[in-house]
Structures are given as structure tokens and as C-alpha cells.
């Protein structure tokens, strides 16, 4: 088994775009989570998430099919054990994008193979602007996401690395360098 690179941060911190580009650049997959959240227009079922009903999610919880799961902003999100097993068996590294609690759970389960990265927006106002500009959430949903900022920010000290995403290219290069340095150690 190689490494799990888990990236967390407030909604709007830029982690999804960063991970998509890093995944392409480094030829490393991103774990696909299950969620009960509604699909956004541009999202593809099975690529961005496996979109399932609350009942299906609960069945998977009952059957212990998640490595970890959390309720984030009122929706359920979980990392399916089956998909991780494949990477562990093939000795491949993997990116995961999880909320702060999920990332810390993963670190507890695989302490020596998990590298946790927390990505902060420059400040709360910038976060609000990014969420409003991306137009994927309603005003209510934006407020819900912003209200988690303090809690998320408090947990950042538990992460292996914390970065402020104030310049996309710089952040991209920093994370890429760090991942390459870990890959070389293997
Ligand atoms: P979004 O709705 O913006 O796609 O995701 C909301 C939050 O859920 C993000 O912080 C994202 O990283 C997190 N998330 C996505 N998948 C999982 C998962 O499988 N487990 C946990 N704990 N969080 C997840």
C-alpha cells in the first residue's frame, strides 16, 4: 500500500479544482465517494460522486461498507471501503477529498500512509465571494457552508500540512512538489 493524500478545507477553498488538475498531472486517481446530496449540473454520476438515496446510504452504513462517513451541511458523504481496497491491493496511491472530520478519521485508520493537507481560503470574505461566484448553491446553502468555517479552521492544526490558497498556481506547485517527494520515498 502506498499513500493516501487527503485534502480538506472549507467549501470554496478551491480543493476540487486543485485535485482534478493534480490528478491529471500526476496520473493519480481521486477516490469517488457516495453522497445523498443532489447532483450539480456539471457533475457526472460515478465520476464526481456516486449519487445515492438516503435509504441506499443507510443500507451501506448497516452493512459496514464505509471506511468513514459524515453528515456535512445536512447531506451524507461516505468513503466506500471497496474502492479503497483496490488501491491498497494494487499498491497504488490515491487522492481523497474529505471534510475535516473524515480526513482525520482516515489518518487515524491509516496513520503511516495518510498525508493530510488542509487548504484555507485567504479569509472568510474571499470564501463568500468564491461561493457566490460559482453559483452552485442557494443563498441558504452558502450560509450553511460558511457557518462551518470556524469549526473547520479550528481543526486545521491536526493536519500534516496547511496551505492558504491565495494563488492557485503557487498552491498547485507546492502540493505537487510535496507529493512527488513522498512518492520518491516509497
Ligand atoms: P460538496 O457538496 O461541496 O461536494 O462536498 C461537501 C463536503 O463533503 C466537502 O468538504 C467534501 O470534501 C466532503 N466530502 C466529500 N466526500 C466525502 C466523504 O466521502 N467523506 C467525508 N467525510 N467527507 C466528504
PDB file of C-alpha atoms and ligand atoms in Angstrom:
ATOM      1  CA  UNK A   1       0.000   0.000   0.000  1.00  0.00           C
ATOM      2  CA  UNK A   2       1.319   3.422  -0.904  1.00  0.00           C
ATOM      3  CA  UNK A   3      -0.110   6.746   0.285  1.00  0.00           C
ATOM      4  CA  UNK A   4      -3.493   8.338   0.726  1.00  0.00           C
ATOM      5  CA  UNK A   5      -3.240  12.083   0.073  1.00  0.00           C
ATOM      6  CA  UNK A   6      -6.312  13.559   1.687  1.00  0.00           C
ATOM      7  CA  UNK A   7      -7.224  17.169   1.097  1.00  0.00           C
ATOM      8  CA  UNK A   8      -9.719  19.111   3.192  1.00  0.00           C
ATOM      9  CA  UNK A   9     -10.823  22.669   3.573  1.00  0.00           C
ATOM     10  CA  UNK A  10     -13.870  24.867   3.554  1.00  0.00           C
ATOM     11  CA  UNK A  11     -16.275  24.614   0.687  1.00  0.00           C
ATOM     12  CA  UNK A  12     -14.920  27.211  -1.765  1.00  0.00           C
ATOM     13  CA  UNK A  13     -11.274  26.785  -0.758  1.00  0.00           C
ATOM     14  CA  UNK A  14     -10.504  25.594  -4.278  1.00  0.00           C
ATOM     15  CA  UNK A  15      -9.727  21.975  -3.389  1.00  0.00           C
ATOM     16  CA  UNK A  16     -11.836  20.274  -6.059  1.00  0.00           C
ATOM     17  CA  UNK A  17     -10.245  22.128  -8.994  1.00  0.00           C
ATOM     18  CA  UNK A  18      -6.776  21.658  -7.497  1.00  0.00           C
ATOM     19  CA  UNK A  19      -7.290  17.940  -7.062  1.00  0.00           C
ATOM     20  CA  UNK A  20      -8.638  17.490 -10.573  1.00  0.00           C
ATOM     21  CA  UNK A  21      -5.548  19.145 -12.056  1.00  0.00           C
ATOM     22  CA  UNK A  22      -3.127  17.341  -9.717  1.00  0.00           C
ATOM     23  CA  UNK A  23      -4.781  14.023 -10.506  1.00  0.00           C
ATOM     24  CA  UNK A  24      -4.285  14.581 -14.247  1.00  0.00           C
ATOM     25  CA  UNK A  25      -0.763  15.910 -13.865  1.00  0.00           C
ATOM     26  CA  UNK A  26       0.451  13.148 -11.542  1.00  0.00           C
ATOM     27  CA  UNK A  27      -1.676  10.388 -13.042  1.00  0.00           C
ATOM     28  CA  UNK A  28      -3.158   9.534  -9.653  1.00  0.00           C
ATOM     29  CA  UNK A  29      -6.842   8.709  -9.160  1.00  0.00           C
ATOM     30  CA  UNK A  30      -9.266  10.537  -6.882  1.00  0.00           C
ATOM     31  CA  UNK A  31     -11.455   8.409  -4.637  1.00  0.00           C
ATOM     32  CA  UNK A  32     -15.154   8.524  -5.565  1.00  0.00           C
ATOM     33  CA  UNK A  33     -17.383   8.999  -2.513  1.00  0.00           C
ATOM     34  CA  UNK A  34     -21.053   8.199  -2.099  1.00  0.00           C
ATOM     35  CA  UNK A  35     -23.376  11.069  -1.309  1.00  0.00           C
ATOM     36  CA  UNK A  36     -27.050  11.776  -0.773  1.00  0.00           C
ATOM     37  CA  UNK A  37     -26.577  15.368  -1.998  1.00  0.00           C
ATOM     38  CA  UNK A  38     -28.319  16.462  -5.188  1.00  0.00           C
ATOM     39  CA  UNK A  39     -26.154  16.264  -8.286  1.00  0.00           C
ATOM     40  CA  UNK A  40     -24.930  19.596  -9.675  1.00  0.00           C
ATOM     41  CA  UNK A  41     -25.450  20.165 -13.398  1.00  0.00           C
ATOM     42  CA  UNK A  42     -21.839  19.605 -14.407  1.00  0.00           C
ATOM     43  CA  UNK A  43     -21.331  16.545 -12.215  1.00  0.00           C
ATOM     44  CA  UNK A  44     -21.250  13.007 -13.568  1.00  0.00           C
ATOM     45  CA  UNK A  45     -22.632  10.127 -11.538  1.00  0.00           C
ATOM     46  CA  UNK A  46     -19.825   7.647 -10.872  1.00  0.00           C
ATOM     47  CA  UNK A  47     -17.118  10.205 -11.653  1.00  0.00           C
ATOM     48  CA  UNK A  48     -17.567  13.031  -9.160  1.00  0.00           C
ATOM     49  CA  UNK A  49     -19.670  11.031  -6.719  1.00  0.00           C
ATOM     50  CA  UNK A  50     -21.909   8.010  -6.595  1.00  0.00           C
ATOM     51  CA  UNK A  51     -25.243   9.763  -6.047  1.00  0.00           C
ATOM     52  CA  UNK A  52     -27.439   7.516  -3.916  1.00  0.00           C
ATOM     53  CA  UNK A  53     -30.634   7.836  -1.880  1.00  0.00           C
ATOM     54  CA  UNK A  54     -30.710   8.177   1.909  1.00  0.00           C
ATOM     55  CA  UNK A  55     -32.074   4.614   2.088  1.00  0.00           C
ATOM     56  CA  UNK A  56     -29.242   3.227  -0.014  1.00  0.00           C
ATOM     57  CA  UNK A  57     -26.751   5.160   2.095  1.00  0.00           C
ATOM     58  CA  UNK A  58     -28.240   3.781   5.320  1.00  0.00           C
ATOM     59  CA  UNK A  59     -28.098   0.229   3.902  1.00  0.00           C
ATOM     60  CA  UNK A  60     -24.397   0.698   3.220  1.00  0.00           C
ATOM     61  CA  UNK A  61     -23.872   2.029   6.758  1.00  0.00           C
ATOM     62  CA  UNK A  62     -25.709  -1.013   8.182  1.00  0.00           C
ATOM     63  CA  UNK A  63     -23.586  -3.344   6.086  1.00  0.00           C
ATOM     64  CA  UNK A  64     -20.404  -1.548   7.227  1.00  0.00           C
ATOM     65  CA  UNK A  65     -19.467  -0.672   3.672  1.00  0.00           C
ATOM     66  CA  UNK A  66     -17.935   2.710   4.525  1.00  0.00           C
ATOM     67  CA  UNK A  67     -14.463   3.346   5.830  1.00  0.00           C
ATOM     68  CA  UNK A  68     -15.852   6.590   7.228  1.00  0.00           C
ATOM     69  CA  UNK A  69     -18.891   8.762   6.662  1.00  0.00           C
ATOM     70  CA  UNK A  70     -20.088  12.177   7.827  1.00  0.00           C
ATOM     71  CA  UNK A  71     -23.092  14.419   7.701  1.00  0.00           C
ATOM     72  CA  UNK A  72     -21.856  17.598   6.028  1.00  0.00           C
ATOM     73  CA  UNK A  73     -24.239  20.557   5.663  1.00  0.00           C
ATOM     74  CA  UNK A  74     -27.192  18.153   6.118  1.00  0.00           C
ATOM     75  CA  UNK A  75     -26.139  15.665   3.421  1.00  0.00           C
ATOM     76  CA  UNK A  76     -24.382  12.351   3.919  1.00  0.00           C
ATOM     77  CA  UNK A  77     -20.976  11.623   2.399  1.00  0.00           C
ATOM     78  CA  UNK A  78     -19.023   8.376   2.740  1.00  0.00           C
ATOM     79  CA  UNK A  79     -15.842   6.700   1.515  1.00  0.00           C
ATOM     80  CA  UNK A  80     -16.693   3.220   0.226  1.00  0.00           C
ATOM     81  CA  UNK A  81     -14.355   0.559   1.598  1.00  0.00           C
ATOM     82  CA  UNK A  82     -14.464  -1.456  -1.623  1.00  0.00           C
ATOM     83  CA  UNK A  83     -12.890   1.222  -3.772  1.00  0.00           C
ATOM     84  CA  UNK A  84     -10.028   1.813  -1.307  1.00  0.00           C
ATOM     85  CA  UNK A  85      -9.318  -1.913  -1.084  1.00  0.00           C
ATOM     86  CA  UNK A  86      -8.475  -1.968  -4.799  1.00  0.00           C
ATOM     87  CA  UNK A  87      -5.807   0.708  -4.347  1.00  0.00           C
ATOM     88  CA  UNK A  88      -4.375  -0.984  -1.273  1.00  0.00           C
ATOM     89  CA  UNK A  89      -4.155  -4.328  -3.080  1.00  0.00           C
ATOM     90  CA  UNK A  90      -2.577  -2.810  -6.189  1.00  0.00           C
ATOM     91  CA  UNK A  91      -0.143  -0.739  -4.078  1.00  0.00           C
ATOM     92  CA  UNK A  92      -1.307   2.492  -5.704  1.00  0.00           C
ATOM     93  CA  UNK A  93      -1.527   5.956  -4.175  1.00  0.00           C
ATOM     94  CA  UNK A  94      -4.810   7.824  -4.159  1.00  0.00           C
ATOM     95  CA  UNK A  95      -6.227  11.317  -3.645  1.00  0.00           C
ATOM     96  CA  UNK A  96      -9.253  11.803  -1.405  1.00  0.00           C
ATOM     97  CA  UNK A  97     -11.281  14.942  -0.876  1.00  0.00           C
ATOM     98  CA  UNK A  98     -12.986  14.678   2.515  1.00  0.00           C
ATOM     99  CA  UNK A  99     -14.365  17.028   5.111  1.00  0.00           C
ATOM    100  CA  UNK A 100     -12.078  17.732   8.071  1.00  0.00           C
ATOM    101  CA  UNK A 101     -13.548  15.007  10.293  1.00  0.00           C
ATOM    102  CA  UNK A 102     -13.370  12.419   7.512  1.00  0.00           C
ATOM    103  CA  UNK A 103      -9.735  13.316   6.818  1.00  0.00           C
ATOM    104  CA  UNK A 104      -8.815  12.952  10.484  1.00  0.00           C
ATOM    105  CA  UNK A 105     -10.642   9.590  10.641  1.00  0.00           C
ATOM    106  CA  UNK A 106      -8.655   8.354   7.640  1.00  0.00           C
ATOM    107  CA  UNK A 107      -5.445   9.484   9.349  1.00  0.00           C
ATOM    108  CA  UNK A 108      -6.414   7.560  12.494  1.00  0.00           C
ATOM    109  CA  UNK A 109      -7.144   4.408  10.480  1.00  0.00           C
ATOM    110  CA  UNK A 110      -4.024   4.569   8.270  1.00  0.00           C
ATOM    111  CA  UNK A 111      -1.625   6.758  10.284  1.00  0.00           C
ATOM    112  CA  UNK A 112       1.567   5.926   8.435  1.00  0.00           C
ATOM    113  CA  UNK A 113       0.118   6.016   4.918  1.00  0.00           C
ATOM    114  CA  UNK A 114      -2.094   9.087   5.129  1.00  0.00           C
ATOM    115  CA  UNK A 115      -0.786  12.544   4.322  1.00  0.00           C
ATOM    116  CA  UNK A 116      -3.351  15.156   5.282  1.00  0.00           C
ATOM    117  CA  UNK A 117      -3.459  18.581   3.689  1.00  0.00           C
ATOM    118  CA  UNK A 118      -5.697  21.425   4.819  1.00  0.00           C
ATOM    119  CA  UNK A 119      -6.444  24.127   2.297  1.00  0.00           C
ATOM    120  CA  UNK A 120      -7.643  27.505   3.590  1.00  0.00           C
ATOM    121  CA  UNK A 121      -9.150  30.332   1.619  1.00  0.00           C
ATOM    122  CA  UNK A 122      -7.325  33.661   2.272  1.00  0.00           C
ATOM    123  CA  UNK A 123     -10.208  34.799   4.529  1.00  0.00           C
ATOM    124  CA  UNK A 124     -13.933  34.452   5.180  1.00  0.00           C
ATOM    125  CA  UNK A 125     -14.908  37.272   2.802  1.00  0.00           C
ATOM    126  CA  UNK A 126     -12.952  35.709  -0.048  1.00  0.00           C
ATOM    127  CA  UNK A 127     -14.669  32.413   0.699  1.00  0.00           C
ATOM    128  CA  UNK A 128     -18.086  34.076   0.494  1.00  0.00           C
ATOM    129  CA  UNK A 129     -17.171  35.715  -2.814  1.00  0.00           C
ATOM    130  CA  UNK A 130     -15.991  32.402  -4.278  1.00  0.00           C
ATOM    131  CA  UNK A 131     -19.159  30.589  -3.215  1.00  0.00           C
ATOM    132  CA  UNK A 132     -21.408  33.332  -4.598  1.00  0.00           C
ATOM    133  CA  UNK A 133     -19.455  33.471  -7.873  1.00  0.00           C
ATOM    134  CA  UNK A 134     -19.525  29.758  -8.539  1.00  0.00           C
ATOM    135  CA  UNK A 135     -23.370  29.850  -8.373  1.00  0.00           C
ATOM    136  CA  UNK A 136     -23.797  26.175  -7.476  1.00  0.00           C
ATOM    137  CA  UNK A 137     -25.519  26.760  -4.113  1.00  0.00           C
ATOM    138  CA  UNK A 138     -28.546  28.725  -2.975  1.00  0.00           C
ATOM    139  CA  UNK A 139     -28.092  31.628  -0.527  1.00  0.00           C
ATOM    140  CA  UNK A 140     -29.194  29.302   2.322  1.00  0.00           C
ATOM    141  CA  UNK A 141     -26.698  26.650   1.350  1.00  0.00           C
ATOM    142  CA  UNK A 142     -23.935  29.233   1.115  1.00  0.00           C
ATOM    143  CA  UNK A 143     -24.673  30.375   4.675  1.00  0.00           C
ATOM    144  CA  UNK A 144     -24.626  26.735   5.887  1.00  0.00           C
ATOM    145  CA  UNK A 145     -21.234  26.228   4.283  1.00  0.00           C
ATOM    146  CA  UNK A 146     -19.837  29.478   5.693  1.00  0.00           C
ATOM    147  CA  UNK A 147     -21.054  28.598   9.195  1.00  0.00           C
ATOM    148  CA  UNK A 148     -18.690  25.607   9.263  1.00  0.00           C
ATOM    149  CA  UNK A 149     -15.663  27.807   8.584  1.00  0.00           C
ATOM    150  CA  UNK A 150     -14.745  28.323  12.283  1.00  0.00           C
ATOM    151  CA  UNK A 151     -15.017  24.632  13.168  1.00  0.00           C
ATOM    152  CA  UNK A 152     -13.019  23.619  10.101  1.00  0.00           C
ATOM    153  CA  UNK A 153     -10.380  26.236  10.757  1.00  0.00           C
ATOM    154  CA  UNK A 154     -10.003  25.057  14.390  1.00  0.00           C
ATOM    155  CA  UNK A 155      -9.164  21.544  13.261  1.00  0.00           C
ATOM    156  CA  UNK A 156      -6.518  22.575  10.764  1.00  0.00           C
ATOM    157  CA  UNK A 157      -3.751  22.246  13.375  1.00  0.00           C
ATOM    158  CA  UNK A 158      -4.327  18.483  13.343  1.00  0.00           C
ATOM    159  CA  UNK A 159      -3.301  18.249   9.674  1.00  0.00           C
ATOM    160  CA  UNK A 160       0.179  17.363   8.410  1.00  0.00           C
ATOM    161  CA  UNK A 161       0.223  20.389   6.090  1.00  0.00           C
ATOM    162  CA  UNK A 162      -1.832  23.568   5.941  1.00  0.00           C
ATOM    163  CA  UNK A 163      -1.766  25.887   2.963  1.00  0.00           C
ATOM    164  CA  UNK A 164      -3.524  29.141   2.163  1.00  0.00           C
ATOM    165  CA  UNK A 165      -4.857  29.021  -1.370  1.00  0.00           C
ATOM    166  CA  UNK A 166      -4.317  32.685  -2.268  1.00  0.00           C
ATOM    167  CA  UNK A 167      -2.612  31.898  -5.552  1.00  0.00           C
ATOM    168  CA  UNK A 168      -3.771  28.872  -7.461  1.00  0.00           C
ATOM    169  CA  UNK A 169      -0.528  28.189  -9.357  1.00  0.00           C
ATOM    170  CA  UNK A 170       1.693  28.515  -6.278  1.00  0.00           C
ATOM    171  CA  UNK A 171      -0.554  26.209  -4.258  1.00  0.00           C
ATOM    172  CA  UNK A 172      -0.667  23.698  -7.110  1.00  0.00           C
ATOM    173  CA  UNK A 173       3.141  23.621  -7.380  1.00  0.00           C
ATOM    174  CA  UNK A 174       3.624  23.329  -3.599  1.00  0.00           C
ATOM    175  CA  UNK A 175       1.284  20.343  -3.309  1.00  0.00           C
ATOM    176  CA  UNK A 176       2.723  18.716  -6.422  1.00  0.00           C
ATOM    177  CA  UNK A 177       6.293  19.012  -5.080  1.00  0.00           C
ATOM    178  CA  UNK A 178       5.251  17.580  -1.735  1.00  0.00           C
ATOM    179  CA  UNK A 179       3.514  14.592  -3.349  1.00  0.00           C
ATOM    180  CA  UNK A 180       6.499  13.892  -5.593  1.00  0.00           C
ATOM    181  CA  UNK A 181       8.793  13.960  -2.557  1.00  0.00           C
ATOM    182  CA  UNK A 182       6.605  11.357  -0.816  1.00  0.00           C
ATOM    183  CA  UNK A 183       6.428   9.227  -3.944  1.00  0.00           C
ATOM    184  CA  UNK A 184      10.231   9.194  -4.137  1.00  0.00           C
ATOM    185  CA  UNK A 185      10.486   7.912  -0.553  1.00  0.00           C
ATOM    186  CA  UNK A 186       8.424   4.805  -1.442  1.00  0.00           C
TER     187      UNK A 186
HETATM  188  P1  LIG B   1     -19.583  19.105  -1.804  1.00  0.00           P
HETATM  189  O1  LIG B   1     -21.037  19.011  -1.526  1.00  0.00           O
HETATM  190  O2  LIG B   1     -19.132  20.537  -1.908  1.00  0.00           O
HETATM  191  O3  LIG B   1     -19.168  18.257  -2.991  1.00  0.00           O
HETATM  192  O4  LIG B   1     -18.828  18.478  -0.559  1.00  0.00           O
HETATM  193  C1  LIG B   1     -19.088  18.912   0.732  1.00  0.00           C
HETATM  194  C2  LIG B   1     -18.024  18.418   1.674  1.00  0.00           C
HETATM  195  O5  LIG B   1     -18.074  16.983   1.805  1.00  0.00           O
HETATM  196  C3  LIG B   1     -16.599  18.733   1.200  1.00  0.00           C
HETATM  197  O6  LIG B   1     -15.876  19.230   2.312  1.00  0.00           O
HETATM  198  C4  LIG B   1     -16.065  17.395   0.751  1.00  0.00           C
HETATM  199  O7  LIG B   1     -14.664  17.321   0.883  1.00  0.00           O
HETATM  200  C5  LIG B   1     -16.755  16.465   1.728  1.00  0.00           C
HETATM  201  N1  LIG B   1     -16.784  15.059   1.305  1.00  0.00           N
HETATM  202  C6  LIG B   1     -16.916  14.560   0.069  1.00  0.00           C
HETATM  203  N2  LIG B   1     -16.888  13.219   0.084  1.00  0.00           N
HETATM  204  C7  LIG B   1     -16.710  12.853   1.376  1.00  0.00           C
HETATM  205  C8  LIG B   1     -16.582  11.592   2.048  1.00  0.00           C
HETATM  206  O8  LIG B   1     -16.622  10.515   1.479  1.00  0.00           O
HETATM  207  N3  LIG B   1     -16.433  11.630   3.402  1.00  0.00           N
HETATM  208  C9  LIG B   1     -16.364  12.808   4.101  1.00  0.00           C
HETATM  209  N4  LIG B   1     -16.178  12.717   5.415  1.00  0.00           N
HETATM  210  N5  LIG B   1     -16.488  13.998   3.508  1.00  0.00           N
HETATM  211  C10 LIG B   1     -16.657  14.028   2.158  1.00  0.00           C
END
